[in-house]
Amino acid sequence: MLRRQIAAVVLILVFAAIPVSAGSSSAKTLKALIVDGQNNHNWQETTPVLKKLLEQTGLYKVDVATSPAKKEPMEDFKPAFARYDVVICNYTGDEWPAKTRKAFERYMKNGGGLVVFHAADNAFPQWPAYNEMIAIGGWGGRNEKSGPMVRWRDGKVVYDTSDGKGGQHPPQHEFQVITRDKQHPITAGLPEKWMHASDELYSALRGPAKNMTVLATAYCDPDQKNGTGEHEPVLFTIDYGKGRVFHTVLGHAGAHMECVGFIVTLQRRTEWAATGRVTQKHVPADFPKPDRVSRRPGHKEPKKSK
Ligand code: ZN
């Protein structure tokens, strides 16, 4: 028994002594936590894809906190948020226990990072702090009482307070993402317009919409079922206390996450949420064009050109 303990200690020391590798020699490894376990989407498929895409950069070490299943006791679900530089929310489901919600609010107010991924903006319609973090969300009974819709009209953000439910989307289709903030570290250097692989274009999301910066929008064609005829925010940031939030409505399932535009903005935005900076300034040659989708089948990295 004693020998086994000594062996374990030696093993820990050996691993502790191995230097961590990172994509950039000056960057420290960022600790990322994906939270999942319940979702009206296939989180069992998307979490490994998120993990793989982040780890491809060499910048992140990614852990996963999986909640109990729906309706199972939740009181012991207490992810150690404070140990991480960034939390990626791939969760929508039962309420977290009060202590976990408070710990998450504290983590964010004190300067934590959060990436809100697709259906995570369906989560927690009754949790005021979470709705401030995500700025706008959909479904779960959201309506005009949840806050305005946010649209891009005539070159600026417009808050639309008209009545109606929050959250809808046309059938999956390819749509063009238009960068509205070219200075932000996440979008700097990317083409102004790029075609996103067939996905759900979340529209008419509603919420407090405070401290929100729209980085990119997509036009929701009124000729489609559930089309709003508005430029809907698809990539945006939110300041919450000292914390940084990045919210993307893109990424319904693994196939949609093969889009190179999705991949590059995921890799950049997670770093920004963690540190407030983006060191990944390179725009890969296979980035989508204004009128043409570009995918990485199986989320494989392209061969690096020299
Ligand atoms: Zn979806």
PDB file of N, CA, C and O in Angstrom, residues 200-245:
ATOM      1  N   GLU A 200     -28.947  26.905 -37.634  1.00  0.00           N
ATOM      2  CA  GLU A 200     -30.128  27.634 -37.185  1.00  0.00           C
ATOM      3  C   GLU A 200     -29.751  29.093 -36.939  1.00  0.00           C
ATOM      4  O   GLU A 200     -28.827  29.362 -36.173  1.00  0.00           O
ATOM      5  N   LEU A 201     -30.469  29.988 -37.563  1.00  0.00           N
ATOM      6  CA  LEU A 201     -30.239  31.417 -37.332  1.00  0.00           C
ATOM      7  C   LEU A 201     -31.207  31.881 -36.240  1.00  0.00           C
ATOM      8  O   LEU A 201     -32.363  32.224 -36.504  1.00  0.00           O
ATOM      9  N   TYR A 202     -30.696  31.847 -35.006  1.00  0.00           N
ATOM     10  CA  TYR A 202     -31.533  32.285 -33.879  1.00  0.00           C
ATOM     11  C   TYR A 202     -31.940  33.735 -34.094  1.00  0.00           C
ATOM     12  O   TYR A 202     -31.114  34.594 -34.404  1.00  0.00           O
ATOM     13  N   SER A 203     -33.226  34.003 -33.907  1.00  0.00           N
ATOM     14  CA  SER A 203     -33.776  35.328 -34.183  1.00  0.00           C
ATOM     15  C   SER A 203     -34.716  35.737 -33.061  1.00  0.00           C
ATOM     16  O   SER A 203     -35.229  34.893 -32.319  1.00  0.00           O
ATOM     17  N   ALA A 204     -34.939  37.049 -32.974  1.00  0.00           N
ATOM     18  CA  ALA A 204     -35.893  37.603 -32.017  1.00  0.00           C
ATOM     19  C   ALA A 204     -35.595  37.171 -30.585  1.00  0.00           C
ATOM     20  O   ALA A 204     -36.495  36.977 -29.781  1.00  0.00           O
ATOM     21  N   LEU A 205     -34.305  37.013 -30.271  1.00  0.00           N
ATOM     22  CA  LEU A 205     -33.932  36.729 -28.878  1.00  0.00           C
ATOM     23  C   LEU A 205     -34.221  37.973 -28.038  1.00  0.00           C
ATOM     24  O   LEU A 205     -34.147  39.093 -28.543  1.00  0.00           O
ATOM     25  N   ARG A 206     -34.528  37.763 -26.755  1.00  0.00           N
ATOM     26  CA  ARG A 206     -34.886  38.894 -25.889  1.00  0.00           C
ATOM     27  C   ARG A 206     -34.167  38.769 -24.550  1.00  0.00           C
ATOM     28  O   ARG A 206     -33.897  37.663 -24.078  1.00  0.00           O
ATOM     29  N   GLY A 207     -33.920  39.911 -23.935  1.00  0.00           N
ATOM     30  CA  GLY A 207     -33.292  39.886 -22.619  1.00  0.00           C
ATOM     31  C   GLY A 207     -32.909  41.276 -22.174  1.00  0.00           C
ATOM     32  O   GLY A 207     -33.241  42.263 -22.840  1.00  0.00           O
ATOM     33  N   PRO A 208     -32.208  41.383 -21.047  1.00  0.00           N
ATOM     34  CA  PRO A 208     -31.838  42.703 -20.515  1.00  0.00           C
ATOM     35  C   PRO A 208     -30.980  43.494 -21.507  1.00  0.00           C
ATOM     36  O   PRO A 208     -31.045  44.731 -21.535  1.00  0.00           O
ATOM     37  N   ALA A 209     -30.146  42.798 -22.299  1.00  0.00           N
ATOM     38  CA  ALA A 209     -29.343  43.426 -23.368  1.00  0.00           C
ATOM     39  C   ALA A 209     -28.492  44.589 -22.862  1.00  0.00           C
ATOM     40  O   ALA A 209     -28.326  45.587 -23.558  1.00  0.00           O
ATOM     41  N   LYS A 210     -27.962  44.447 -21.646  1.00  0.00           N
ATOM     42  CA  LYS A 210     -27.119  45.517 -21.088  1.00  0.00           C
ATOM     43  C   LYS A 210     -25.646  45.249 -21.395  1.00  0.00           C
ATOM     44  O   LYS A 210     -25.213  44.102 -21.403  1.00  0.00           O
ATOM     45  N   ASN A 211     -24.875  46.310 -21.584  1.00  0.00           N
ATOM     46  CA  ASN A 211     -23.413  46.194 -21.737  1.00  0.00           C
ATOM     47  C   ASN A 211     -23.027  45.206 -22.829  1.00  0.00           C
ATOM     48  O   ASN A 211     -22.124  44.395 -22.664  1.00  0.00           O
ATOM     49  N   MET A 212     -23.760  45.271 -23.922  1.00  0.00           N
ATOM     50  CA  MET A 212     -23.612  44.299 -25.012  1.00  0.00           C
ATOM     51  C   MET A 212     -22.952  44.984 -26.215  1.00  0.00           C
ATOM     52  O   MET A 212     -23.297  46.106 -26.560  1.00  0.00           O
ATOM     53  N   THR A 213     -21.999  44.308 -26.835  1.00  0.00           N
ATOM     54  CA  THR A 213     -21.354  44.814 -28.051  1.00  0.00           C
ATOM     55  C   THR A 213     -21.577  43.820 -29.178  1.00  0.00           C
ATOM     56  O   THR A 213     -21.155  42.658 -29.064  1.00  0.00           O
ATOM     57  N   VAL A 214     -22.243  44.240 -30.224  1.00  0.00           N
ATOM     58  CA  VAL A 214     -22.527  43.349 -31.355  1.00  0.00           C
ATOM     59  C   VAL A 214     -21.302  43.303 -32.264  1.00  0.00           C
ATOM     60  O   VAL A 214     -20.869  44.336 -32.779  1.00  0.00           O
ATOM     61  N   LEU A 215     -20.738  42.100 -32.449  1.00  0.00           N
ATOM     62  CA  LEU A 215     -19.580  41.954 -33.333  1.00  0.00           C
ATOM     63  C   LEU A 215     -19.997  41.551 -34.740  1.00  0.00           C
ATOM     64  O   LEU A 215     -19.342  41.917 -35.708  1.00  0.00           O
ATOM     65  N   ALA A 216     -21.064  40.760 -34.849  1.00  0.00           N
ATOM     66  CA  ALA A 216     -21.498  40.306 -36.178  1.00  0.00           C
ATOM     67  C   ALA A 216     -22.988  40.006 -36.159  1.00  0.00           C
ATOM     68  O   ALA A 216     -23.558  39.625 -35.128  1.00  0.00           O
ATOM     69  N   THR A 217     -23.594  40.191 -37.335  1.00  0.00           N
ATOM     70  CA  THR A 217     -25.030  39.921 -37.489  1.00  0.00           C
ATOM     71  C   THR A 217     -25.234  39.019 -38.703  1.00  0.00           C
ATOM     72  O   THR A 217     -24.313  38.809 -39.503  1.00  0.00           O
ATOM     73  N   ALA A 218     -26.458  38.528 -38.853  1.00  0.00           N
ATOM     74  CA  ALA A 218     -26.844  37.806 -40.072  1.00  0.00           C
ATOM     75  C   ALA A 218     -28.277  38.203 -40.416  1.00  0.00           C
ATOM     76  O   ALA A 218     -29.106  38.390 -39.515  1.00  0.00           O
ATOM     77  N   TYR A 219     -28.517  38.327 -41.696  1.00  0.00           N
ATOM     78  CA  TYR A 219     -29.845  38.760 -42.145  1.00  0.00           C
ATOM     79  C   TYR A 219     -30.796  37.563 -42.163  1.00  0.00           C
ATOM     80  O   TYR A 219     -30.492  36.527 -42.761  1.00  0.00           O
ATOM     81  N   CYS A 220     -31.938  37.745 -41.505  1.00  0.00           N
ATOM     82  CA  CYS A 220     -32.902  36.646 -41.385  1.00  0.00           C
ATOM     83  C   CYS A 220     -34.015  36.866 -42.417  1.00  0.00           C
ATOM     84  O   CYS A 220     -34.914  37.679 -42.211  1.00  0.00           O
ATOM     85  N   ASP A 221     -33.892  36.155 -43.509  1.00  0.00           N
ATOM     86  CA  ASP A 221     -34.721  36.357 -44.700  1.00  0.00           C
ATOM     87  C   ASP A 221     -36.213  36.145 -44.395  1.00  0.00           C
ATOM     88  O   ASP A 221     -36.613  35.063 -43.969  1.00  0.00           O
ATOM     89  N   PRO A 222     -37.044  37.182 -44.621  1.00  0.00           N
ATOM     90  CA  PRO A 222     -38.471  37.050 -44.305  1.00  0.00           C
ATOM     91  C   PRO A 222     -39.210  36.079 -45.221  1.00  0.00           C
ATOM     92  O   PRO A 222     -40.346  35.698 -44.925  1.00  0.00           O
ATOM     93  N   ASP A 223     -38.563  35.692 -46.338  1.00  0.00           N
ATOM     94  CA  ASP A 223     -39.215  34.709 -47.216  1.00  0.00           C
ATOM     95  C   ASP A 223     -39.155  33.298 -46.638  1.00  0.00           C
ATOM     96  O   ASP A 223     -39.834  32.396 -47.117  1.00  0.00           O
ATOM     97  N   GLN A 224     -38.332  33.111 -45.630  1.00  0.00           N
ATOM     98  CA  GLN A 224     -38.252  31.797 -44.982  1.00  0.00           C
ATOM     99  C   GLN A 224     -39.277  31.723 -43.845  1.00  0.00           C
ATOM    100  O   GLN A 224     -39.632  32.749 -43.258  1.00  0.00           O
ATOM    101  N   LYS A 225     -39.704  30.524 -43.521  1.00  0.00           N
ATOM    102  CA  LYS A 225     -40.572  30.343 -42.340  1.00  0.00           C
ATOM    103  C   LYS A 225     -39.830  30.876 -41.117  1.00  0.00           C
ATOM    104  O   LYS A 225     -38.642  30.588 -40.937  1.00  0.00           O
ATOM    105  N   ASN A 226     -40.491  31.665 -40.286  1.00  0.00           N
ATOM    106  CA  ASN A 226     -39.884  32.288 -39.104  1.00  0.00           C
ATOM    107  C   ASN A 226     -38.829  33.348 -39.450  1.00  0.00           C
ATOM    108  O   ASN A 226     -38.057  33.751 -38.579  1.00  0.00           O
ATOM    109  N   GLY A 227     -38.779  33.770 -40.682  1.00  0.00           N
ATOM    110  CA  GLY A 227     -37.837  34.835 -41.049  1.00  0.00           C
ATOM    111  C   GLY A 227     -38.321  36.174 -40.510  1.00  0.00           C
ATOM    112  O   GLY A 227     -39.504  36.488 -40.600  1.00  0.00           O
ATOM    113  N   THR A 228     -37.437  36.956 -39.929  1.00  0.00           N
ATOM    114  CA  THR A 228     -37.852  38.216 -39.296  1.00  0.00           C
ATOM    115  C   THR A 228     -37.627  39.437 -40.191  1.00  0.00           C
ATOM    116  O   THR A 228     -38.120  40.523 -39.884  1.00  0.00           O
ATOM    117  N   GLY A 229     -36.817  39.285 -41.228  1.00  0.00           N
ATOM    118  CA  GLY A 229     -36.492  40.454 -42.049  1.00  0.00           C
ATOM    119  C   GLY A 229     -35.559  41.429 -41.334  1.00  0.00           C
ATOM    120  O   GLY A 229     -35.485  42.598 -41.696  1.00  0.00           O
ATOM    121  N   GLU A 230     -34.858  40.950 -40.337  1.00  0.00           N
ATOM    122  CA  GLU A 230     -33.957  41.794 -39.544  1.00  0.00           C
ATOM    123  C   GLU A 230     -32.535  41.232 -39.612  1.00  0.00           C
ATOM    124  O   GLU A 230     -32.343  40.029 -39.804  1.00  0.00           O
ATOM    125  N   HIS A 231     -31.579  42.134 -39.384  1.00  0.00           N
ATOM    126  CA  HIS A 231     -30.200  41.703 -39.160  1.00  0.00           C
ATOM    127  C   HIS A 231     -30.082  41.326 -37.688  1.00  0.00           C
ATOM    128  O   HIS A 231     -30.151  42.186 -36.816  1.00  0.00           O
ATOM    129  N   GLU A 232     -29.946  40.030 -37.432  1.00  0.00           N
ATOM    130  CA  GLU A 232     -29.960  39.516 -36.059  1.00  0.00           C
ATOM    131  C   GLU A 232     -28.528  39.369 -35.536  1.00  0.00           C
ATOM    132  O   GLU A 232     -27.651  38.888 -36.258  1.00  0.00           O
ATOM    133  N   PRO A 233     -28.281  39.736 -34.270  1.00  0.00           N
ATOM    134  CA  PRO A 233     -26.938  39.545 -33.720  1.00  0.00           C
ATOM    135  C   PRO A 233     -26.611  38.048 -33.628  1.00  0.00           C
ATOM    136  O   PRO A 233     -27.442  37.268 -33.143  1.00  0.00           O
ATOM    137  N   VAL A 234     -25.442  37.658 -34.126  1.00  0.00           N
ATOM    138  CA  VAL A 234     -25.053  36.244 -34.023  1.00  0.00           C
ATOM    139  C   VAL A 234     -23.771  36.049 -33.208  1.00  0.00           C
ATOM    140  O   VAL A 234     -23.549  34.991 -32.639  1.00  0.00           O
ATOM    141  N   LEU A 235     -22.907  37.076 -33.187  1.00  0.00           N
ATOM    142  CA  LEU A 235     -21.706  37.029 -32.350  1.00  0.00           C
ATOM    143  C   LEU A 235     -21.682  38.331 -31.557  1.00  0.00           C
ATOM    144  O   LEU A 235     -21.717  39.409 -32.152  1.00  0.00           O
ATOM    145  N   PHE A 236     -21.629  38.241 -30.227  1.00  0.00           N
ATOM    146  CA  PHE A 236     -21.594  39.472 -29.440  1.00  0.00           C
ATOM    147  C   PHE A 236     -20.917  39.240 -28.094  1.00  0.00           C
ATOM    148  O   PHE A 236     -20.778  38.108 -27.650  1.00  0.00           O
ATOM    149  N   THR A 237     -20.488  40.348 -27.497  1.00  0.00           N
ATOM    150  CA  THR A 237     -19.839  40.265 -26.186  1.00  0.00           C
ATOM    151  C   THR A 237     -20.676  41.031 -25.172  1.00  0.00           C
ATOM    152  O   THR A 237     -21.472  41.912 -25.529  1.00  0.00           O
ATOM    153  N   ILE A 238     -20.475  40.679 -23.913  1.00  0.00           N
ATOM    154  CA  ILE A 238     -21.178  41.342 -22.821  1.00  0.00           C
ATOM    155  C   ILE A 238     -20.180  41.559 -21.685  1.00  0.00           C
ATOM    156  O   ILE A 238     -19.410  40.650 -21.353  1.00  0.00           O
ATOM    157  N   ASP A 239     -20.179  42.752 -21.124  1.00  0.00           N
ATOM    158  CA  ASP A 239     -19.409  43.002 -19.897  1.00  0.00           C
ATOM    159  C   ASP A 239     -20.313  42.701 -18.718  1.00  0.00           C
ATOM    160  O   ASP A 239     -21.423  43.246 -18.631  1.00  0.00           O
ATOM    161  N   TYR A 240     -19.844  41.868 -17.822  1.00  0.00           N
ATOM    162  CA  TYR A 240     -20.634  41.558 -16.626  1.00  0.00           C
ATOM    163  C   TYR A 240     -19.710  41.692 -15.419  1.00  0.00           C
ATOM    164  O   TYR A 240     -18.806  40.875 -15.232  1.00  0.00           O
ATOM    165  N   GLY A 241     -19.910  42.734 -14.616  1.00  0.00           N
ATOM    166  CA  GLY A 241     -18.953  43.019 -13.537  1.00  0.00           C
ATOM    167  C   GLY A 241     -17.576  43.181 -14.161  1.00  0.00           C
ATOM    168  O   GLY A 241     -17.410  43.874 -15.158  1.00  0.00           O
ATOM    169  N   LYS A 242     -16.583  42.482 -13.571  1.00  0.00           N
ATOM    170  CA  LYS A 242     -15.247  42.507 -14.181  1.00  0.00           C
ATOM    171  C   LYS A 242     -15.090  41.398 -15.203  1.00  0.00           C
ATOM    172  O   LYS A 242     -14.014  41.210 -15.774  1.00  0.00           O
ATOM    173  N   GLY A 243     -16.141  40.617 -15.406  1.00  0.00           N
ATOM    174  CA  GLY A 243     -16.067  39.436 -16.280  1.00  0.00           C
ATOM    175  C   GLY A 243     -16.356  39.763 -17.735  1.00  0.00           C
ATOM    176  O   GLY A 243     -16.943  40.793 -18.053  1.00  0.00           O
ATOM    177  N   ARG A 244     -15.932  38.829 -18.591  1.00  0.00           N
ATOM    178  CA  ARG A 244     -16.130  38.968 -20.039  1.00  0.00           C
ATOM    179  C   ARG A 244     -16.959  37.790 -20.542  1.00  0.00           C
ATOM    180  O   ARG A 244     -16.648  36.634 -20.261  1.00  0.00           O
ATOM    181  N   VAL A 245     -17.982  38.110 -21.311  1.00  0.00           N
ATOM    182  CA  VAL A 245     -18.848  37.074 -21.880  1.00  0.00           C
ATOM    183  C   VAL A 245     -18.805  37.172 -23.396  1.00  0.00           C
ATOM    184  O   VAL A 245     -18.878  38.273 -23.956  1.00  0.00           O
TER     185      VAL A 245
END
